[in-house]
mmCIF file with all atom_site columns, C-alpha atoms and ligand atoms in Angstrom:
data_model
loop_
_atom_site.group_PDB
_atom_site.id
_atom_site.type_symbol
_atom_site.label_atom_id
_atom_site.label_alt_id
_atom_site.label_comp_id
_atom_site.label_asym_id
_atom_site.label_entity_id
_atom_site.label_seq_id
_atom_site.pdbx_PDB_ins_code
_atom_site.Cartn_x
_atom_site.Cartn_y
_atom_site.Cartn_z
_atom_site.occupancy
_atom_site.B_iso_or_equiv
_atom_site.pdbx_formal_charge
_atom_site.auth_seq_id
_atom_site.auth_comp_id
_atom_site.auth_asym_id
_atom_site.auth_atom_id
_atom_site.pdbx_PDB_model_num
ATOM   1   C CA . MET A 1 1   ? -0.027  0.049   -0.066 1.00 94.00 ? 1   MET A CA 1
ATOM   2   C CA . THR A 1 2   ? 1.317   3.356   -0.976 1.00 97.00 ? 2   THR A CA 1
ATOM   3   C CA . PRO A 1 3   ? 1.516   6.151   1.659  1.00 98.00 ? 3   PRO A CA 1
ATOM   4   C CA . GLN A 1 4   ? -1.092  8.146   -0.442 1.00 98.00 ? 4   GLN A CA 1
ATOM   5   C CA . GLN A 1 5   ? -3.494  5.171   -0.300 1.00 98.00 ? 5   GLN A CA 1
ATOM   6   C CA . ALA A 1 6   ? -2.872  4.761   3.433  1.00 98.00 ? 6   ALA A CA 1
ATOM   7   C CA . SER A 1 7   ? -3.585  8.574   4.071  1.00 98.00 ? 7   SER A CA 1
ATOM   8   C CA . ARG A 1 8   ? -6.722  8.305   1.940  1.00 98.00 ? 8   ARG A CA 1
ATOM   9   C CA . LYS A 1 9   ? -7.954  5.413   3.999  1.00 98.00 ? 9   LYS A CA 1
ATOM   10  C CA . ILE A 1 10  ? -7.263  7.206   7.212  1.00 98.00 ? 10  ILE A CA 1
ATOM   11  C CA . ARG A 1 11  ? -9.260  10.228  5.944  1.00 98.00 ? 11  ARG A CA 1
ATOM   12  C CA . ASP A 1 12  ? -12.165 7.982   5.111  1.00 98.00 ? 12  ASP A CA 1
ATOM   13  C CA . LEU A 1 13  ? -12.107 6.572   8.648  1.00 98.00 ? 13  LEU A CA 1
ATOM   14  C CA . CYS A 1 14  ? -11.949 10.103  10.006 1.00 96.00 ? 14  CYS A CA 1
ATOM   15  C CA . ALA A 1 15  ? -15.102 10.995  8.100  1.00 96.00 ? 15  ALA A CA 1
ATOM   16  C CA . LEU A 1 16  ? -16.971 8.184   9.915  1.00 97.00 ? 16  LEU A CA 1
ATOM   17  C CA . ALA A 1 17  ? -16.849 10.031  13.363 1.00 96.00 ? 17  ALA A CA 1
ATOM   18  C CA . PRO A 1 18  ? -15.136 13.008  14.931 1.00 97.00 ? 18  PRO A CA 1
ATOM   19  C CA . VAL A 1 19  ? -13.434 11.113  17.667 1.00 98.00 ? 19  VAL A CA 1
ATOM   20  C CA . ILE A 1 20  ? -11.236 7.990   17.616 1.00 98.00 ? 20  ILE A CA 1
ATOM   21  C CA . PRO A 1 21  ? -11.174 6.474   21.105 1.00 98.00 ? 21  PRO A CA 1
ATOM   22  C CA . VAL A 1 22  ? -7.599  5.710   22.215 1.00 98.00 ? 22  VAL A CA 1
ATOM   23  C CA . LEU A 1 23  ? -8.100  2.435   24.329 1.00 98.00 ? 23  LEU A CA 1
ATOM   24  C CA . VAL A 1 24  ? -5.809  0.905   26.927 1.00 98.00 ? 24  VAL A CA 1
ATOM   25  C CA . VAL A 1 25  ? -7.356  -2.553  27.426 1.00 97.00 ? 25  VAL A CA 1
ATOM   26  C CA . ARG A 1 26  ? -5.995  -4.550  30.295 1.00 97.00 ? 26  ARG A CA 1
ATOM   27  C CA . ASP A 1 27  ? -8.523  -7.447  30.107 1.00 97.00 ? 27  ASP A CA 1
ATOM   28  C CA . ALA A 1 28  ? -9.359  -8.810  26.722 1.00 98.00 ? 28  ALA A CA 1
ATOM   29  C CA . GLY A 1 29  ? -12.461 -10.166 28.261 1.00 97.00 ? 29  GLY A CA 1
ATOM   30  C CA . ARG A 1 30  ? -13.837 -6.672  28.379 1.00 98.00 ? 30  ARG A CA 1
ATOM   31  C CA . ALA A 1 31  ? -12.973 -5.853  24.881 1.00 98.00 ? 31  ALA A CA 1
ATOM   32  C CA . ARG A 1 32  ? -16.192 -6.882  23.220 1.00 98.00 ? 32  ARG A CA 1
ATOM   33  C CA . PRO A 1 33  ? -18.689 -5.098  25.629 1.00 98.00 ? 33  PRO A CA 1
ATOM   34  C CA . LEU A 1 34  ? -16.362 -1.982  25.451 1.00 98.00 ? 34  LEU A CA 1
ATOM   35  C CA . ALA A 1 35  ? -16.349 -1.983  21.546 1.00 98.00 ? 35  ALA A CA 1
ATOM   36  C CA . GLU A 1 36  ? -20.148 -2.333  21.645 1.00 98.00 ? 36  GLU A CA 1
ATOM   37  C CA . ALA A 1 37  ? -20.616 0.414   23.954 1.00 98.00 ? 37  ALA A CA 1
ATOM   38  C CA . LEU A 1 38  ? -18.484 2.829   21.823 1.00 98.00 ? 38  LEU A CA 1
ATOM   39  C CA . ILE A 1 39  ? -20.164 1.768   18.685 1.00 98.00 ? 39  ILE A CA 1
ATOM   40  C CA . ALA A 1 40  ? -23.586 2.150   20.200 1.00 98.00 ? 40  ALA A CA 1
ATOM   41  C CA . GLY A 1 41  ? -22.672 5.723   21.035 1.00 98.00 ? 41  GLY A CA 1
ATOM   42  C CA . GLY A 1 42  ? -21.616 6.436   17.651 1.00 98.00 ? 42  GLY A CA 1
ATOM   43  C CA . LEU A 1 43  ? -17.810 5.830   17.471 1.00 98.00 ? 43  LEU A CA 1
ATOM   44  C CA . PRO A 1 44  ? -16.994 2.714   15.296 1.00 98.00 ? 44  PRO A CA 1
ATOM   45  C CA . VAL A 1 45  ? -13.413 3.509   14.690 1.00 98.00 ? 45  VAL A CA 1
ATOM   46  C CA . LEU A 1 46  ? -11.373 2.259   17.600 1.00 98.00 ? 46  LEU A CA 1
ATOM   47  C CA . GLU A 1 47  ? -7.546  2.495   18.385 1.00 98.00 ? 47  GLU A CA 1
ATOM   48  C CA . VAL A 1 48  ? -6.155  -0.213  20.814 1.00 98.00 ? 48  VAL A CA 1
ATOM   49  C CA . THR A 1 49  ? -2.885  0.820   22.036 1.00 98.00 ? 49  THR A CA 1
ATOM   50  C CA . LEU A 1 50  ? -0.250  -1.831  22.040 1.00 98.00 ? 50  LEU A CA 1
ATOM   51  C CA . ARG A 1 51  ? 0.650   -0.904  25.666 1.00 97.00 ? 51  ARG A CA 1
ATOM   52  C CA . THR A 1 52  ? -0.788  -3.870  27.571 1.00 98.00 ? 52  THR A CA 1
ATOM   53  C CA . PRO A 1 53  ? -0.260  -7.568  27.284 1.00 98.00 ? 53  PRO A CA 1
ATOM   54  C CA . ALA A 1 54  ? -3.900  -8.033  26.453 1.00 98.00 ? 54  ALA A CA 1
ATOM   55  C CA . ALA A 1 55  ? -3.991  -5.527  23.495 1.00 98.00 ? 55  ALA A CA 1
ATOM   56  C CA . LEU A 1 56  ? -3.530  -8.035  20.652 1.00 98.00 ? 56  LEU A CA 1
ATOM   57  C CA . ASP A 1 57  ? -6.209  -10.276 21.987 1.00 98.00 ? 57  ASP A CA 1
ATOM   58  C CA . ALA A 1 58  ? -8.387  -7.208  22.468 1.00 98.00 ? 58  ALA A CA 1
ATOM   59  C CA . ILE A 1 59  ? -8.020  -6.236  18.908 1.00 98.00 ? 59  ILE A CA 1
ATOM   60  C CA . ALA A 1 60  ? -8.914  -9.773  17.641 1.00 98.00 ? 60  ALA A CA 1
ATOM   61  C CA . GLU A 1 61  ? -11.977 -9.695  19.882 1.00 98.00 ? 61  GLU A CA 1
ATOM   62  C CA . MET A 1 62  ? -13.066 -6.292  18.955 1.00 98.00 ? 62  MET A CA 1
ATOM   63  C CA . ALA A 1 63  ? -12.491 -6.957  15.197 1.00 97.00 ? 63  ALA A CA 1
ATOM   64  C CA . ARG A 1 64  ? -15.300 -9.602  15.419 1.00 97.00 ? 64  ARG A CA 1
ATOM   65  C CA . VAL A 1 65  ? -17.797 -6.869  16.736 1.00 98.00 ? 65  VAL A CA 1
ATOM   66  C CA . GLU A 1 66  ? -20.271 -5.955  14.191 1.00 97.00 ? 66  GLU A CA 1
ATOM   67  C CA . GLY A 1 67  ? -19.644 -2.429  12.829 1.00 97.00 ? 67  GLY A CA 1
ATOM   68  C CA . ALA A 1 68  ? -16.269 -2.127  14.552 1.00 98.00 ? 68  ALA A CA 1
ATOM   69  C CA . ILE A 1 69  ? -13.151 -0.763  12.605 1.00 98.00 ? 69  ILE A CA 1
ATOM   70  C CA . VAL A 1 70  ? -10.205 -1.670  14.881 1.00 98.00 ? 70  VAL A CA 1
ATOM   71  C CA . GLY A 1 71  ? -6.869  -0.364  14.441 1.00 98.00 ? 71  GLY A CA 1
ATOM   72  C CA . ALA A 1 72  ? -3.627  -0.643  16.496 1.00 98.00 ? 72  ALA A CA 1
ATOM   73  C CA . GLY A 1 73  ? -1.965  2.262   18.214 1.00 98.00 ? 73  GLY A CA 1
ATOM   74  C CA . THR A 1 74  ? 1.452   2.807   19.814 1.00 98.00 ? 74  THR A CA 1
ATOM   75  C CA . LEU A 1 75  ? 3.118   1.043   16.793 1.00 98.00 ? 75  LEU A CA 1
ATOM   76  C CA . ILE A 1 76  ? 6.839   1.772   17.395 1.00 98.00 ? 76  ILE A CA 1
ATOM   77  C CA . ALA A 1 77  ? 8.789   -1.175  15.641 1.00 97.00 ? 77  ALA A CA 1
ATOM   78  C CA . PRO A 1 78  ? 8.228   -3.063  12.439 1.00 98.00 ? 78  PRO A CA 1
ATOM   79  C CA . SER A 1 79  ? 7.252   -6.188  14.569 1.00 98.00 ? 79  SER A CA 1
ATOM   80  C CA . ASP A 1 80  ? 4.387   -4.284  16.073 1.00 98.00 ? 80  ASP A CA 1
ATOM   81  C CA . VAL A 1 81  ? 2.986   -3.794  12.582 1.00 98.00 ? 81  VAL A CA 1
ATOM   82  C CA . ALA A 1 82  ? 3.214   -7.422  11.889 1.00 98.00 ? 82  ALA A CA 1
ATOM   83  C CA . ALA A 1 83  ? 1.620   -8.375  15.220 1.00 98.00 ? 83  ALA A CA 1
ATOM   84  C CA . ALA A 1 84  ? -1.162  -5.764  14.674 1.00 98.00 ? 84  ALA A CA 1
ATOM   85  C CA . ALA A 1 85  ? -2.023  -6.920  11.262 1.00 98.00 ? 85  ALA A CA 1
ATOM   86  C CA . ALA A 1 86  ? -1.896  -10.619 12.361 1.00 98.00 ? 86  ALA A CA 1
ATOM   87  C CA . ALA A 1 87  ? -4.569  -9.690  15.091 1.00 98.00 ? 87  ALA A CA 1
ATOM   88  C CA . GLY A 1 88  ? -6.888  -8.229  12.615 1.00 98.00 ? 88  GLY A CA 1
ATOM   89  C CA . ALA A 1 89  ? -6.011  -4.452  13.005 1.00 98.00 ? 89  ALA A CA 1
ATOM   90  C CA . ARG A 1 90  ? -7.374  -2.492  9.953  1.00 98.00 ? 90  ARG A CA 1
ATOM   91  C CA . PHE A 1 91  ? -5.194  0.534   10.473 1.00 98.00 ? 91  PHE A CA 1
ATOM   92  C CA . GLY A 1 92  ? -2.259  1.579   12.504 1.00 98.00 ? 92  GLY A CA 1
ATOM   93  C CA . VAL A 1 93  ? -1.299  4.649   14.575 1.00 98.00 ? 93  VAL A CA 1
ATOM   94  C CA . SER A 1 94  ? 2.275   5.522   15.707 1.00 98.00 ? 94  SER A CA 1
ATOM   95  C CA . PRO A 1 95  ? 3.348   8.563   17.891 1.00 98.00 ? 95  PRO A CA 1
ATOM   96  C CA . GLY A 1 96  ? 6.090   9.494   15.596 1.00 98.00 ? 96  GLY A CA 1
ATOM   97  C CA . SER A 1 97  ? 7.738   7.797   12.559 1.00 97.00 ? 97  SER A CA 1
ATOM   98  C CA . SER A 1 98  ? 10.860  6.022   11.515 1.00 97.00 ? 98  SER A CA 1
ATOM   99  C CA . ASP A 1 99  ? 11.774  4.710   8.146  1.00 98.00 ? 99  ASP A CA 1
ATOM   100 C CA . ALA A 1 100 ? 11.679  1.216   9.206  1.00 98.00 ? 100 ALA A CA 1
ATOM   101 C CA . LEU A 1 101 ? 8.100   1.534   10.745 1.00 98.00 ? 101 LEU A CA 1
ATOM   102 C CA . LEU A 1 102 ? 6.774   3.282   7.634  1.00 98.00 ? 102 LEU A CA 1
ATOM   103 C CA . ALA A 1 103 ? 8.372   0.609   5.391  1.00 98.00 ? 103 ALA A CA 1
ATOM   104 C CA . ALA A 1 104 ? 6.891   -2.107  7.422  1.00 98.00 ? 104 ALA A CA 1
ATOM   105 C CA . ALA A 1 105 ? 3.349   -0.624  7.240  1.00 98.00 ? 105 ALA A CA 1
ATOM   106 C CA . GLU A 1 106 ? 3.671   -0.033  3.546  1.00 98.00 ? 106 GLU A CA 1
ATOM   107 C CA . GLY A 1 107 ? 4.889   -3.693  3.037  1.00 98.00 ? 107 GLY A CA 1
ATOM   108 C CA . ALA A 1 108 ? 2.093   -5.159  5.116  1.00 98.00 ? 108 ALA A CA 1
ATOM   109 C CA . GLY A 1 109 ? -0.620  -3.135  3.589  1.00 98.00 ? 109 GLY A CA 1
ATOM   110 C CA . LEU A 1 110 ? -1.634  -1.738  6.997  1.00 98.00 ? 110 LEU A CA 1
ATOM   111 C CA . PRO A 1 111 ? -2.904  1.960   6.531  1.00 98.00 ? 111 PRO A CA 1
ATOM   112 C CA . LEU A 1 112 ? -0.745  3.992   8.943  1.00 98.00 ? 112 LEU A CA 1
ATOM   113 C CA . LEU A 1 113 ? -1.583  7.168   10.655 1.00 98.00 ? 113 LEU A CA 1
ATOM   114 C CA . PRO A 1 114 ? 2.074   8.437   11.518 1.00 98.00 ? 114 PRO A CA 1
ATOM   115 C CA . GLY A 1 115 ? 2.775   10.891  14.208 1.00 98.00 ? 115 GLY A CA 1
ATOM   116 C CA . ALA A 1 116 ? 4.423   14.397  13.744 1.00 98.00 ? 116 ALA A CA 1
ATOM   117 C CA . ALA A 1 117 ? 4.944   17.268  16.157 1.00 98.00 ? 117 ALA A CA 1
ATOM   118 C CA . THR A 1 118 ? 6.771   19.887  14.191 1.00 98.00 ? 118 THR A CA 1
ATOM   119 C CA . ALA A 1 119 ? 6.702   21.281  10.798 1.00 98.00 ? 119 ALA A CA 1
ATOM   120 C CA . THR A 1 120 ? 9.948   19.411  9.686  1.00 98.00 ? 120 THR A CA 1
ATOM   121 C CA . GLU A 1 121 ? 8.454   16.153  10.858 1.00 98.00 ? 121 GLU A CA 1
ATOM   122 C CA . ALA A 1 122 ? 5.166   16.815  8.900  1.00 98.00 ? 122 ALA A CA 1
ATOM   123 C CA . MET A 1 123 ? 7.161   17.804  5.822  1.00 98.00 ? 123 MET A CA 1
ATOM   124 C CA . ARG A 1 124 ? 9.185   14.640  5.753  1.00 98.00 ? 124 ARG A CA 1
ATOM   125 C CA . LEU A 1 125 ? 6.068   12.621  6.085  1.00 98.00 ? 125 LEU A CA 1
ATOM   126 C CA . LEU A 1 126 ? 4.434   14.632  3.332  1.00 98.00 ? 126 LEU A CA 1
ATOM   127 C CA . GLU A 1 127 ? 7.443   14.140  1.063  1.00 98.00 ? 127 GLU A CA 1
ATOM   128 C CA . ARG A 1 128 ? 6.860   10.396  1.405  1.00 98.00 ? 128 ARG A CA 1
ATOM   129 C CA . GLY A 1 129 ? 3.255   10.743  0.639  1.00 98.00 ? 129 GLY A CA 1
ATOM   130 C CA . TYR A 1 130 ? 1.433   10.925  3.985  1.00 98.00 ? 130 TYR A CA 1
ATOM   131 C CA . ASP A 1 131 ? -0.891  13.784  3.851  1.00 98.00 ? 131 ASP A CA 1
ATOM   132 C CA . MET A 1 132 ? -2.839  12.555  6.906  1.00 98.00 ? 132 MET A CA 1
ATOM   133 C CA . GLN A 1 133 ? -0.816  12.671  10.105 1.00 98.00 ? 133 GLN A CA 1
ATOM   134 C CA . LYS A 1 134 ? -1.341  12.285  13.841 1.00 98.00 ? 134 LYS A CA 1
ATOM   135 C CA . PHE A 1 135 ? -0.299  15.513  15.634 1.00 98.00 ? 135 PHE A CA 1
ATOM   136 C CA . PHE A 1 136 ? 1.194   14.234  18.928 1.00 98.00 ? 136 PHE A CA 1
ATOM   137 C CA . PRO A 1 137 ? 1.472   15.102  21.695 1.00 98.00 ? 137 PRO A CA 1
ATOM   138 C CA . ALA A 1 138 ? -1.189  17.748  20.746 1.00 98.00 ? 138 ALA A CA 1
ATOM   139 C CA . GLU A 1 139 ? -1.476  19.804  23.875 1.00 98.00 ? 139 GLU A CA 1
ATOM   140 C CA . ALA A 1 140 ? 2.203   19.674  24.721 1.00 98.00 ? 140 ALA A CA 1
ATOM   141 C CA . ALA A 1 141 ? 3.269   20.342  21.345 1.00 98.00 ? 141 ALA A CA 1
ATOM   142 C CA . GLY A 1 142 ? 1.486   23.735  21.094 1.00 98.00 ? 142 GLY A CA 1
ATOM   143 C CA . GLY A 1 143 ? -2.112  22.536  20.820 1.00 98.00 ? 143 GLY A CA 1
ATOM   144 C CA . VAL A 1 144 ? -4.665  24.404  18.688 1.00 98.00 ? 144 VAL A CA 1
ATOM   145 C CA . ALA A 1 145 ? -2.488  27.317  18.085 1.00 98.00 ? 145 ALA A CA 1
ATOM   146 C CA . ALA A 1 146 ? 0.392   25.202  16.759 1.00 98.00 ? 146 ALA A CA 1
ATOM   147 C CA . LEU A 1 147 ? -1.933  23.238  14.393 1.00 98.00 ? 147 LEU A CA 1
ATOM   148 C CA . ARG A 1 148 ? -3.496  26.460  13.063 1.00 98.00 ? 148 ARG A CA 1
ATOM   149 C CA . ALA A 1 149 ? 0.003   27.862  12.386 1.00 98.00 ? 149 ALA A CA 1
ATOM   150 C CA . ILE A 1 150 ? 1.318   24.731  10.725 1.00 98.00 ? 150 ILE A CA 1
ATOM   151 C CA . GLY A 1 151 ? -1.901  24.807  8.564  1.00 97.00 ? 151 GLY A CA 1
ATOM   152 C CA . GLY A 1 152 ? -0.729  28.068  7.093  1.00 97.00 ? 152 GLY A CA 1
ATOM   153 C CA . PRO A 1 153 ? 2.192   26.938  5.084  1.00 98.00 ? 153 PRO A CA 1
ATOM   154 C CA . LEU A 1 154 ? 1.088   23.181  4.960  1.00 98.00 ? 154 LEU A CA 1
ATOM   155 C CA . PRO A 1 155 ? -2.615  23.301  4.214  1.00 97.00 ? 155 PRO A CA 1
ATOM   156 C CA . ARG A 1 156 ? -2.596  19.973  2.396  1.00 97.00 ? 156 ARG A CA 1
ATOM   157 C CA . ILE A 1 157 ? -1.838  18.002  5.508  1.00 98.00 ? 157 ILE A CA 1
ATOM   158 C CA . GLY A 1 158 ? -4.684  16.767  7.704  1.00 98.00 ? 158 GLY A CA 1
ATOM   159 C CA . PHE A 1 159 ? -4.093  16.109  11.234 1.00 98.00 ? 159 PHE A CA 1
ATOM   160 C CA . CYS A 1 160 ? -5.583  13.839  13.859 1.00 98.00 ? 160 CYS A CA 1
ATOM   161 C CA . PRO A 1 161 ? -4.355  15.482  17.053 1.00 98.00 ? 161 PRO A CA 1
ATOM   162 C CA . THR A 1 162 ? -4.047  13.202  20.157 1.00 98.00 ? 162 THR A CA 1
ATOM   163 C CA . GLY A 1 163 ? -2.496  13.891  23.633 1.00 98.00 ? 163 GLY A CA 1
ATOM   164 C CA . GLY A 1 164 ? -4.306  15.876  26.224 1.00 98.00 ? 164 GLY A CA 1
ATOM   165 C CA . ILE A 1 165 ? -7.580  16.323  24.403 1.00 98.00 ? 165 ILE A CA 1
ATOM   166 C CA . GLY A 1 166 ? -10.881 16.027  26.194 1.00 97.00 ? 166 GLY A CA 1
ATOM   167 C CA . PRO A 1 167 ? -14.384 17.342  26.121 1.00 97.00 ? 167 PRO A CA 1
ATOM   168 C CA . ASP A 1 168 ? -13.287 20.849  26.870 1.00 96.00 ? 168 ASP A CA 1
ATOM   169 C CA . ASN A 1 169 ? -10.870 21.318  23.964 1.00 98.00 ? 169 ASN A CA 1
ATOM   170 C CA . ALA A 1 170 ? -11.877 18.731  21.253 1.00 98.00 ? 170 ALA A CA 1
ATOM   171 C CA . VAL A 1 171 ? -14.277 21.116  19.512 1.00 97.00 ? 171 VAL A CA 1
ATOM   172 C CA . ASP A 1 172 ? -11.665 23.842  19.254 1.00 98.00 ? 172 ASP A CA 1
ATOM   173 C CA . TYR A 1 173 ? -9.363  21.276  17.448 1.00 98.00 ? 173 TYR A CA 1
ATOM   174 C CA . LEU A 1 174 ? -12.265 20.073  15.307 1.00 98.00 ? 174 LEU A CA 1
ATOM   175 C CA . SER A 1 175 ? -13.025 23.581  14.201 1.00 97.00 ? 175 SER A CA 1
ATOM   176 C CA . LEU A 1 176 ? -9.641  23.906  12.412 1.00 97.00 ? 176 LEU A CA 1
ATOM   177 C CA . PRO A 1 177 ? -9.850  23.273  8.662  1.00 97.00 ? 177 PRO A CA 1
ATOM   178 C CA . ASN A 1 178 ? -6.925  20.718  8.897  1.00 98.00 ? 178 ASN A CA 1
ATOM   179 C CA . VAL A 1 179 ? -8.519  18.589  11.628 1.00 98.00 ? 179 VAL A CA 1
ATOM   180 C CA . PRO A 1 180 ? -11.030 16.030  10.278 1.00 97.00 ? 180 PRO A CA 1
ATOM   181 C CA . CYS A 1 181 ? -10.968 14.090  13.633 1.00 98.00 ? 181 CYS A CA 1
ATOM   182 C CA . VAL A 1 182 ? -9.381  13.911  16.972 1.00 98.00 ? 182 VAL A CA 1
ATOM   183 C CA . GLY A 1 183 ? -8.181  11.001  19.103 1.00 98.00 ? 183 GLY A CA 1
ATOM   184 C CA . GLY A 1 184 ? -8.387  10.579  23.015 1.00 98.00 ? 184 GLY A CA 1
ATOM   185 C CA . SER A 1 185 ? -8.687  8.284   25.750 1.00 98.00 ? 185 SER A CA 1
ATOM   186 C CA . TRP A 1 186 ? -11.372 10.429  27.594 1.00 98.00 ? 186 TRP A CA 1
ATOM   187 C CA . VAL A 1 187 ? -14.305 8.659   26.055 1.00 98.00 ? 187 VAL A CA 1
ATOM   188 C CA . ALA A 1 188 ? -13.068 5.245   27.632 1.00 98.00 ? 188 ALA A CA 1
ATOM   189 C CA . PRO A 1 189 ? -11.640 5.920   31.011 1.00 97.00 ? 189 PRO A CA 1
ATOM   190 C CA . SER A 1 190 ? -10.292 2.881   33.090 1.00 96.00 ? 190 SER A CA 1
ATOM   191 C CA . ALA A 1 191 ? -12.732 3.306   36.044 1.00 97.00 ? 191 ALA A CA 1
ATOM   192 C CA . PRO A 1 192 ? -15.951 2.539   34.001 1.00 98.00 ? 192 PRO A CA 1
ATOM   193 C CA . ILE A 1 193 ? -14.122 -0.099  32.065 1.00 97.00 ? 193 ILE A CA 1
ATOM   194 C CA . GLU A 1 194 ? -13.053 -1.901  35.247 1.00 96.00 ? 194 GLU A CA 1
ATOM   195 C CA . ALA A 1 195 ? -16.569 -1.379  36.772 1.00 97.00 ? 195 ALA A CA 1
ATOM   196 C CA . GLY A 1 196 ? -18.270 -2.804  33.574 1.00 97.00 ? 196 GLY A CA 1
ATOM   197 C CA . ASP A 1 197 ? -20.254 0.464   33.387 1.00 98.00 ? 197 ASP A CA 1
ATOM   198 C CA . TRP A 1 198 ? -21.010 0.211   29.727 1.00 98.00 ? 198 TRP A CA 1
ATOM   199 C CA . GLY A 1 199 ? -23.753 2.806   29.994 1.00 98.00 ? 199 GLY A CA 1
ATOM   200 C CA . ALA A 1 200 ? -21.280 5.471   31.106 1.00 98.00 ? 200 ALA A CA 1
ATOM   201 C CA . ILE A 1 201 ? -19.022 4.662   28.255 1.00 98.00 ? 201 ILE A CA 1
ATOM   202 C CA . GLU A 1 202 ? -21.668 4.881   25.731 1.00 98.00 ? 202 GLU A CA 1
ATOM   203 C CA . ALA A 1 203 ? -22.756 8.052   27.053 1.00 98.00 ? 203 ALA A CA 1
ATOM   204 C CA . LEU A 1 204 ? -19.259 9.500   26.646 1.00 98.00 ? 204 LEU A CA 1
ATOM   205 C CA . ALA A 1 205 ? -19.091 8.224   23.155 1.00 98.00 ? 205 ALA A CA 1
ATOM   206 C CA . ARG A 1 206 ? -22.425 9.610   22.298 1.00 98.00 ? 206 ARG A CA 1
ATOM   207 C CA . ALA A 1 207 ? -21.195 13.141  23.444 1.00 98.00 ? 207 ALA A CA 1
ATOM   208 C CA . GLY A 1 208 ? -18.136 12.744  21.407 1.00 98.00 ? 208 GLY A CA 1
ATOM   209 C CA . ALA A 1 209 ? -19.867 11.619  18.345 1.00 97.00 ? 209 ALA A CA 1
ATOM   210 C CA . LEU A 1 210 ? -22.100 14.741  18.413 1.00 96.00 ? 210 LEU A CA 1
ATOM   211 C CA . MET A 1 211 ? -19.089 16.987  18.426 1.00 95.00 ? 211 MET A CA 1
ATOM   212 C CA . ARG A 1 212 ? -19.246 19.343  15.593 1.00 78.00 ? 212 ARG A CA 1
ATOM   213 C CA . ARG A 1 213 ? -16.611 19.748  12.880 1.00 67.00 ? 213 ARG A CA 1
HETATM 214 C C1 . 3PG B 2 .   ? -2.240  8.456   22.381 1.00 69.96 ? 1   3PG B C1 1
HETATM 215 O O1 . 3PG B 2 .   ? -1.651  7.413   22.611 1.00 69.96 ? 1   3PG B O1 1
HETATM 216 O O2 . 3PG B 2 .   ? -2.581  8.912   21.324 1.00 69.96 ? 1   3PG B O2 1
HETATM 217 C C2 . 3PG B 2 .   ? -2.325  9.433   23.595 1.00 69.96 ? 1   3PG B C2 1
HETATM 218 O O3 . 3PG B 2 .   ? -1.438  9.204   24.577 1.00 69.96 ? 1   3PG B O3 1
HETATM 219 C C3 . 3PG B 2 .   ? -3.747  9.518   23.967 1.00 69.96 ? 1   3PG B C3 1
HETATM 220 O O4 . 3PG B 2 .   ? -3.589  10.694  24.726 1.00 69.96 ? 1   3PG B O4 1
HETATM 221 P P1 . 3PG B 2 .   ? -4.723  11.096  25.951 1.00 69.96 ? 1   3PG B P1 1
HETATM 222 O O5 . 3PG B 2 .   ? -4.679  9.933   26.839 1.00 69.96 ? 1   3PG B O5 1
HETATM 223 O O6 . 3PG B 2 .   ? -4.272  12.324  26.626 1.00 69.96 ? 1   3PG B O6 1
HETATM 224 O O7 . 3PG B 2 .   ? -6.046  11.163  25.239 1.00 69.96 ? 1   3PG B O7 1
#
């Protein structure tokens, strides 16, 4: 898959919902009801971070849920790409980028949303063909003001900002012309996941799904 095709695919996913939940799943047994709650709330595109031993099993479990489009986040090494694809991930997300990681995703046919935090990083990815990127860590890297400024000279690049985004600032990001969607963990906090309070997760997802772009 070419970088251009990958970015087009990621843009298509962003068009499905304004928020991509960033999920830390500690118990794969909770993956299915968690995915079902988020989808019921209107957020079908899910990013499961490869930060827990249960993550790959969670991806496999969620991939079987009707309507779910499950991706793997925190891809750092080429081996992460292979593991994510084998588990059934339909897209990947990385906090930054390396040549080896990009080549692995392109070779595996896994659409990748690669991370950038500066104009130089964004330009390097654009040079390779990625015109849809993750702006990370969004708040720490300058937030809405930084993304607006980067959009001046680089209007072709779309960004999915993540890192420090929540209900109080998500709409500010979404109002930028270069932000088709945002990512964040706030729609699936660990407390309701551990308590099995799927109604609470669904309500958080619904509020996210209704955020205006
Ligand atoms: C990510 O992995 O994309 C971010 O760490 C998510 O950041 P958040 O927990 O601040 O939403």
